[in-house]
Structure formats: C-alpha cells, structure tokens
C-alpha cells in the first residue's frame, strides 16, 4: 500500500470513528431503536464506548500524517478490531450478548481488517517495526 493509500485509509477511519463515537454519545438509545433492542440499563457504559471509539478516530487522524512512524496507533486499533469481535462472539455464544450487537462489528471492525492489515504489512516491510 502506498503512503497516500495508508493516509487516506486512516483519514477515512478517523472520520468514521469520530462520527460513530459522537452518534453513540449524543444519541445513546438510537442504535437500540434501530435494531429493535431494549436500551441498556446503564447507558453511560455505551456512551463510554462511543467516547473511546471517537478518541481512536483522533489517533487515526494523527497517524495518517506519517503511518510509518505512527504505526503503533494503527496496531492498537487493529488489536481492538480483532478483540472486539472475539469478545462479542464469546459473549454471544455464552448467551450474554444479543445477536443485534453483531451489526456494530461490520462497520467498526470487519471492514477495517484488510486495509489495517495492509498498512501494518507495509510498515513491517519498510521499517521492520522500528519504534523510533
């Protein structure tokens, strides 16, 4: 992936994350209404998740200026995009999480797997994971 492609990907991820995070913070029950779920009893936990995802967006934006230097931000984001679905499936299979939460995985996680993997692969090829 080219520098321009990495930068564009991270800017798109940033915009998406900030918008999604703001949506969840400002309209915390809207997702539940859309998918026909009962709202959470403690909605501030859901809003906290929105805040964290929005903050990831800021990190992606900053990383977009030089992904080869700021690759740890992309790596942390990728870990979240792997562990989030893992946590969902573990909770879904144990009967704790309703299936409707799956819909958040599509746009928050799955669509970013390939581009983030390509960015991290390019970082590895060009820098051998140098932290400086």
PDB file of C-alpha atoms in Angstrom:
ATOM      1  CA  UNK A   1       0.000   0.000   0.000  1.00  0.00           C
ATOM      2  CA  UNK A   2       1.316   3.430  -0.881  1.00  0.00           C
ATOM      3  CA  UNK A   3       1.869   6.250   1.599  1.00  0.00           C
ATOM      4  CA  UNK A   4      -1.100   8.045   0.037  1.00  0.00           C
ATOM      5  CA  UNK A   5      -3.281   4.940   0.377  1.00  0.00           C
ATOM      6  CA  UNK A   6      -2.310   4.481   4.019  1.00  0.00           C
ATOM      7  CA  UNK A   7      -3.003   8.132   4.761  1.00  0.00           C
ATOM      8  CA  UNK A   8      -6.393   8.056   3.037  1.00  0.00           C
ATOM      9  CA  UNK A   9      -7.397   4.862   4.839  1.00  0.00           C
ATOM     10  CA  UNK A  10      -6.513   6.331   8.213  1.00  0.00           C
ATOM     11  CA  UNK A  11      -8.310   9.597   7.478  1.00  0.00           C
ATOM     12  CA  UNK A  12     -11.451   7.663   6.480  1.00  0.00           C
ATOM     13  CA  UNK A  13     -11.179   5.547   9.628  1.00  0.00           C
ATOM     14  CA  UNK A  14     -10.744   8.735  11.668  1.00  0.00           C
ATOM     15  CA  UNK A  15     -13.819  10.397  10.206  1.00  0.00           C
ATOM     16  CA  UNK A  16     -15.890   7.247  10.630  1.00  0.00           C
ATOM     17  CA  UNK A  17     -14.793   6.762  14.254  1.00  0.00           C
ATOM     18  CA  UNK A  18     -15.420  10.363  15.277  1.00  0.00           C
ATOM     19  CA  UNK A  19     -18.887  10.323  13.682  1.00  0.00           C
ATOM     20  CA  UNK A  20     -19.796   6.939  15.190  1.00  0.00           C
ATOM     21  CA  UNK A  21     -18.488   7.950  18.591  1.00  0.00           C
ATOM     22  CA  UNK A  22     -20.405  11.237  18.543  1.00  0.00           C
ATOM     23  CA  UNK A  23     -23.588   9.404  17.470  1.00  0.00           C
ATOM     24  CA  UNK A  24     -23.345   6.981  20.377  1.00  0.00           C
ATOM     25  CA  UNK A  25     -22.525   9.704  22.916  1.00  0.00           C
ATOM     26  CA  UNK A  26     -25.186  12.161  21.747  1.00  0.00           C
ATOM     27  CA  UNK A  27     -27.934   9.669  20.848  1.00  0.00           C
ATOM     28  CA  UNK A  28     -27.172   6.640  23.004  1.00  0.00           C
ATOM     29  CA  UNK A  29     -30.504   4.883  22.504  1.00  0.00           C
ATOM     30  CA  UNK A  30     -30.684   5.307  18.722  1.00  0.00           C
ATOM     31  CA  UNK A  31     -28.730   2.120  17.883  1.00  0.00           C
ATOM     32  CA  UNK A  32     -31.019   0.086  20.131  1.00  0.00           C
ATOM     33  CA  UNK A  33     -34.103   1.580  18.490  1.00  0.00           C
ATOM     34  CA  UNK A  34     -32.713   0.816  15.003  1.00  0.00           C
ATOM     35  CA  UNK A  35     -32.116  -2.868  15.743  1.00  0.00           C
ATOM     36  CA  UNK A  36     -35.176  -3.373  17.950  1.00  0.00           C
ATOM     37  CA  UNK A  37     -33.326  -3.952  21.212  1.00  0.00           C
ATOM     38  CA  UNK A  38     -34.171  -2.797  24.690  1.00  0.00           C
ATOM     39  CA  UNK A  39     -31.895   0.108  25.688  1.00  0.00           C
ATOM     40  CA  UNK A  40     -29.207  -0.669  28.217  1.00  0.00           C
ATOM     41  CA  UNK A  41     -29.903  -0.028  31.893  1.00  0.00           C
ATOM     42  CA  UNK A  42     -26.602   1.818  32.268  1.00  0.00           C
ATOM     43  CA  UNK A  43     -26.401   3.804  29.044  1.00  0.00           C
ATOM     44  CA  UNK A  44     -23.275   5.643  30.207  1.00  0.00           C
ATOM     45  CA  UNK A  45     -21.289   2.447  29.549  1.00  0.00           C
ATOM     46  CA  UNK A  46     -22.433   2.559  25.911  1.00  0.00           C
ATOM     47  CA  UNK A  47     -21.610   6.265  25.755  1.00  0.00           C
ATOM     48  CA  UNK A  48     -18.177   5.474  27.201  1.00  0.00           C
ATOM     49  CA  UNK A  49     -17.633   3.039  24.352  1.00  0.00           C
ATOM     50  CA  UNK A  50     -18.616   5.791  21.924  1.00  0.00           C
ATOM     51  CA  UNK A  51     -16.105   8.132  23.536  1.00  0.00           C
ATOM     52  CA  UNK A  52     -13.312   5.564  23.234  1.00  0.00           C
ATOM     53  CA  UNK A  53     -14.097   4.889  19.582  1.00  0.00           C
ATOM     54  CA  UNK A  54     -14.208   8.627  18.905  1.00  0.00           C
ATOM     55  CA  UNK A  55     -10.802   9.046  20.534  1.00  0.00           C
ATOM     56  CA  UNK A  56      -9.432   6.262  18.340  1.00  0.00           C
ATOM     57  CA  UNK A  57     -10.549   8.469  15.447  1.00  0.00           C
ATOM     58  CA  UNK A  58      -8.298  11.273  16.642  1.00  0.00           C
ATOM     59  CA  UNK A  59      -5.397   8.820  16.834  1.00  0.00           C
ATOM     60  CA  UNK A  60      -6.033   7.577  13.302  1.00  0.00           C
ATOM     61  CA  UNK A  61      -6.120  11.159  12.018  1.00  0.00           C
ATOM     62  CA  UNK A  62      -2.769  11.962  13.607  1.00  0.00           C
ATOM     63  CA  UNK A  63      -1.289   8.660  12.397  1.00  0.00           C
ATOM     64  CA  UNK A  64      -2.438   9.440   8.846  1.00  0.00           C
ATOM     65  CA  UNK A  65       0.256  12.117   8.543  1.00  0.00           C
ATOM     66  CA  UNK A  66       3.021   9.522   8.785  1.00  0.00           C
ATOM     67  CA  UNK A  67       1.768   5.937   9.186  1.00  0.00           C
ATOM     68  CA  UNK A  68       5.304   4.541   9.024  1.00  0.00           C
ATOM     69  CA  UNK A  69       6.220   6.473  12.169  1.00  0.00           C
ATOM     70  CA  UNK A  70       2.889   6.289  13.966  1.00  0.00           C
ATOM     71  CA  UNK A  71       2.212   2.634  13.217  1.00  0.00           C
ATOM     72  CA  UNK A  72       1.683   1.733  16.910  1.00  0.00           C
ATOM     73  CA  UNK A  73      -1.605   3.668  16.793  1.00  0.00           C
ATOM     74  CA  UNK A  74      -2.684   1.529  13.835  1.00  0.00           C
ATOM     75  CA  UNK A  75      -1.533  -1.621  15.651  1.00  0.00           C
ATOM     76  CA  UNK A  76      -3.544  -0.748  18.771  1.00  0.00           C
ATOM     77  CA  UNK A  77      -6.565  -0.025  16.572  1.00  0.00           C
ATOM     78  CA  UNK A  78      -6.148  -3.354  14.804  1.00  0.00           C
ATOM     79  CA  UNK A  79      -5.993  -5.176  18.126  1.00  0.00           C
ATOM     80  CA  UNK A  80      -9.288  -3.565  19.086  1.00  0.00           C
ATOM     81  CA  UNK A  81     -10.739  -4.623  15.750  1.00  0.00           C
ATOM     82  CA  UNK A  82      -9.736  -8.220  16.498  1.00  0.00           C
ATOM     83  CA  UNK A  83     -10.559  -8.398  20.220  1.00  0.00           C
ATOM     84  CA  UNK A  84     -13.915  -6.606  19.901  1.00  0.00           C
ATOM     85  CA  UNK A  85     -15.427  -9.303  17.677  1.00  0.00           C
ATOM     86  CA  UNK A  86     -13.765 -12.029  19.753  1.00  0.00           C
ATOM     87  CA  UNK A  87     -15.387 -10.621  22.887  1.00  0.00           C
ATOM     88  CA  UNK A  88     -18.736 -10.369  21.126  1.00  0.00           C
ATOM     89  CA  UNK A  89     -18.669 -13.976  19.913  1.00  0.00           C
ATOM     90  CA  UNK A  90     -17.613 -15.263  23.323  1.00  0.00           C
ATOM     91  CA  UNK A  91     -20.460 -13.368  24.974  1.00  0.00           C
ATOM     92  CA  UNK A  92     -22.975 -14.249  22.262  1.00  0.00           C
ATOM     93  CA  UNK A  93     -22.172 -17.957  22.439  1.00  0.00           C
ATOM     94  CA  UNK A  94     -22.487 -17.904  26.222  1.00  0.00           C
ATOM     95  CA  UNK A  95     -25.897 -16.214  25.931  1.00  0.00           C
ATOM     96  CA  UNK A  96     -24.844 -12.889  27.439  1.00  0.00           C
ATOM     97  CA  UNK A  97     -24.911 -10.647  24.339  1.00  0.00           C
ATOM     98  CA  UNK A  98     -27.814 -10.463  21.905  1.00  0.00           C
ATOM     99  CA  UNK A  99     -27.068 -11.057  18.237  1.00  0.00           C
ATOM    100  CA  UNK A 100     -28.025  -7.479  17.315  1.00  0.00           C
ATOM    101  CA  UNK A 101     -24.683  -6.214  18.631  1.00  0.00           C
ATOM    102  CA  UNK A 102     -23.139  -8.031  15.636  1.00  0.00           C
ATOM    103  CA  UNK A 103     -24.187  -5.130  13.422  1.00  0.00           C
ATOM    104  CA  UNK A 104     -21.691  -2.831  15.141  1.00  0.00           C
ATOM    105  CA  UNK A 105     -18.869  -5.216  14.205  1.00  0.00           C
ATOM    106  CA  UNK A 106     -19.434  -4.822  10.477  1.00  0.00           C
ATOM    107  CA  UNK A 107     -18.571  -1.131  10.281  1.00  0.00           C
ATOM    108  CA  UNK A 108     -16.467  -0.771  13.426  1.00  0.00           C
ATOM    109  CA  UNK A 109     -14.233  -3.785  12.840  1.00  0.00           C
ATOM    110  CA  UNK A 110     -14.626  -6.091   9.845  1.00  0.00           C
ATOM    111  CA  UNK A 111     -14.367  -3.506   7.045  1.00  0.00           C
ATOM    112  CA  UNK A 112     -11.067  -2.258   8.502  1.00  0.00           C
ATOM    113  CA  UNK A 113      -9.347  -5.646   8.796  1.00  0.00           C
ATOM    114  CA  UNK A 114      -7.935  -5.694   5.267  1.00  0.00           C
ATOM    115  CA  UNK A 115      -6.780  -2.059   4.997  1.00  0.00           C
ATOM    116  CA  UNK A 116      -5.269  -2.019   8.505  1.00  0.00           C
ATOM    117  CA  UNK A 117      -3.527  -5.330   7.815  1.00  0.00           C
ATOM    118  CA  UNK A 118      -2.116  -3.903   4.579  1.00  0.00           C
ATOM    119  CA  UNK A 119      -0.879  -0.810   6.413  1.00  0.00           C
ATOM    120  CA  UNK A 120       0.822  -2.897   9.097  1.00  0.00           C
ATOM    121  CA  UNK A 121       2.326  -5.196   6.466  1.00  0.00           C
ATOM    122  CA  UNK A 122       3.771  -2.182   4.635  1.00  0.00           C
ATOM    123  CA  UNK A 123       5.113  -0.779   7.891  1.00  0.00           C
ATOM    124  CA  UNK A 124       6.835  -4.082   8.586  1.00  0.00           C
ATOM    125  CA  UNK A 125       8.349  -4.232   5.106  1.00  0.00           C
ATOM    126  CA  UNK A 126       9.645  -0.668   5.245  1.00  0.00           C
ATOM    127  CA  UNK A 127      10.660  -0.285   8.889  1.00  0.00           C
ATOM    128  CA  UNK A 128      10.939  -3.735  10.470  1.00  0.00           C
ATOM    129  CA  UNK A 129       8.740  -2.320  13.301  1.00  0.00           C
ATOM    130  CA  UNK A 130      11.165   0.374  14.419  1.00  0.00           C
ATOM    131  CA  UNK A 131       9.740   2.429  17.274  1.00  0.00           C
ATOM    132  CA  UNK A 132      11.857   5.484  16.527  1.00  0.00           C
TER     133      UNK A 132
END
